[in-house]
Amino acid sequence: MDFSGCWRLVFFAILGFSCFCSSSAEKAPHYSFVKPATLAPPVSYFDYIVVGGGTAGCSITATLSNGATVLLLERGGVPYGNKNVENIGSFGVNLADVSPTSPSQGFVSEDGVLNARARVLGGGSAINAGFYTRAPPEFITRVGLDYGLVNDSYAWVERKVAFEPAMLQFQTAVKDGLLQAGVNPYNGFTFDHIKGTKFGGTIFDKNGHRHTAADLLEYADPVRTTVYLFAVAQKILFSRRELGKPRAYGVIFKDSVGILHRAFLRPGAKNEIIVSAGALGSPQLLMLSGIGPATELRFHGIEVVVDQPQVGQGMADNPMNILFIPSPIAVETSLIQAVGITEFDSFIEATSGSTNIRAFMQNLPSAAQNLASQTNSQSKERPNVITTQGDLDKALEYMHSLLNGTIHGGVILEKIAGPRSSGYLHLSTLDPNDNPAVRFNYFQDPDDLKTCVMGMQTIIKVIESEPFSKFRVPGMTIQSLINVVVNFPLNLRPRHFSTALSLEQFCIDTVLSIWHYHGGCQVNKVVDKDYKVLGAVGLRVVDGSTFYESPGTNPQATVMMLGRYVGQKILAERR
């Protein structure tokens, strides 16, 4: 071989190595492809455009980038470097923060219940309590997914974000109390959803550091991936080219200083826009883009692209009811770990530690007031809270002590599976930054109320159990614990004379959100079984808005899995 031939070999070897390095994975938080939208060009072109960098959006982006160019638009910032996001002890702070820069955006449903939606890369996984559990097998069957690919997709997620928690005293006492209350058998530590009592996974590592869906972008090809932050999608663009059906071909988005940008799909029948903006954001964006109930769209002056009356329907939120448990001894800071999965479809869980509880409760009254003032459909005056119990003063004394940091405590809660009750979502304004209006119709179905009562009865059994006794203040009655919840501004719903006396009325009046809302773009109503929007071409919705029920005790693992699952399916079709 001559000298020039040797140099050619060396040149191509160096070129091949540099190409390999340029496409090798990057580690969070040092992503070269994550940029503020102010750096976006006026016009850009990609094979796929994903709207929403949440639990589904990050996983589907990372997957698709291994076979195509992908743009991900996220309306918030990054979770990295925010101690309130990353620290297990700051969970309550984010949810109570209603500032414009908060990673969570609060809203009040028309039911008078405070709620929050994520506004950060990683979505709900960046602001939630971190519990990680797979969906029950019956859910996978009902949705019609392939078990083999589902399991592979869960494993792909778990390699980055799932951990076994340290099972300390408070959570162990809850576990033992559940078993004594009859929530059997004990299934140990598992990611699987199994009837009985278990310890589930967590996205917090052993150092209490949160790992979010944004970490799944470590799987992304950095050469083919572009992520724009503070990029608010305004509308999806359509052309009528394929058998009369509108084809999605681009997205208009606005950066943080108000400049509009346009991202278009490259020519190609397989190229698509994927909406993963969450149960509120996805139906909202479809309607703003002209896909939704024609009557409502015309009312707002929106051109009807597809008359789809099911967009925004089937909105559901799993009701949560709680009891605060002041403790005479110090307790560890813990979020959801032990869980009781009952035969009557109520899930019993717990959190502990003064830091989280105090931060959440101290900020809750002001958060409720601020959110109420932002919600036209709610009265600005709360009804008088009424109770006739003589031990109220003692209960409030312990609560004030908790807020002052002199004693510790925890919360035991119950979540209703499903639920059966559902409502609707509709546009409140034409600004995509504003929350749409939503009603969940909590306890509209009487079976949900029956389940709540049985769940609260189980919580009471756990509190009264021998294993939990050391975490209960001597002489403090169950009634006094109930009174604390009745008299604290956890929501904007009215209280009744019977609220503290009837578990049925207690469930209705003190209901909270567990932030597991879903629906609005459901399968076989708005999208088909492959999550393609009915009546349109080149458009899918992949997130919790497609669900009829919340999978298992926490949906985040399944939503992350779904992004990976659908991404794999799309790449297989592309090939």
Short mmCIF file of N, CA and C in Angstrom, two decimals, residues 243 280 315 432 536:
data_model
loop_
_atom_site.label_atom_id
_atom_site.label_comp_id
_atom_site.label_asym_id
_atom_site.label_seq_id
_atom_site.Cartn_x
_atom_site.Cartn_y
_atom_site.Cartn_z
N LEU A 243 -56.86 12.13 0.57
CA LEU A 243 -58.22 11.62 0.57
C LEU A 243 -59.15 12.48 1.41
N LEU A 280 -54.29 17.70 30.25
CA LEU A 280 -54.87 19.01 29.99
C LEU A 280 -54.34 19.61 28.69
N MET A 315 -62.73 13.22 31.08
CA MET A 315 -61.71 13.69 32.02
C MET A 315 -61.98 13.11 33.41
N PRO A 432 -52.57 29.45 24.86
CA PRO A 432 -52.14 28.12 25.31
C PRO A 432 -51.41 28.15 26.64
N ALA A 536 -57.49 12.52 10.96
CA ALA A 536 -56.33 13.29 10.52
C ALA A 536 -55.22 12.35 10.11
#
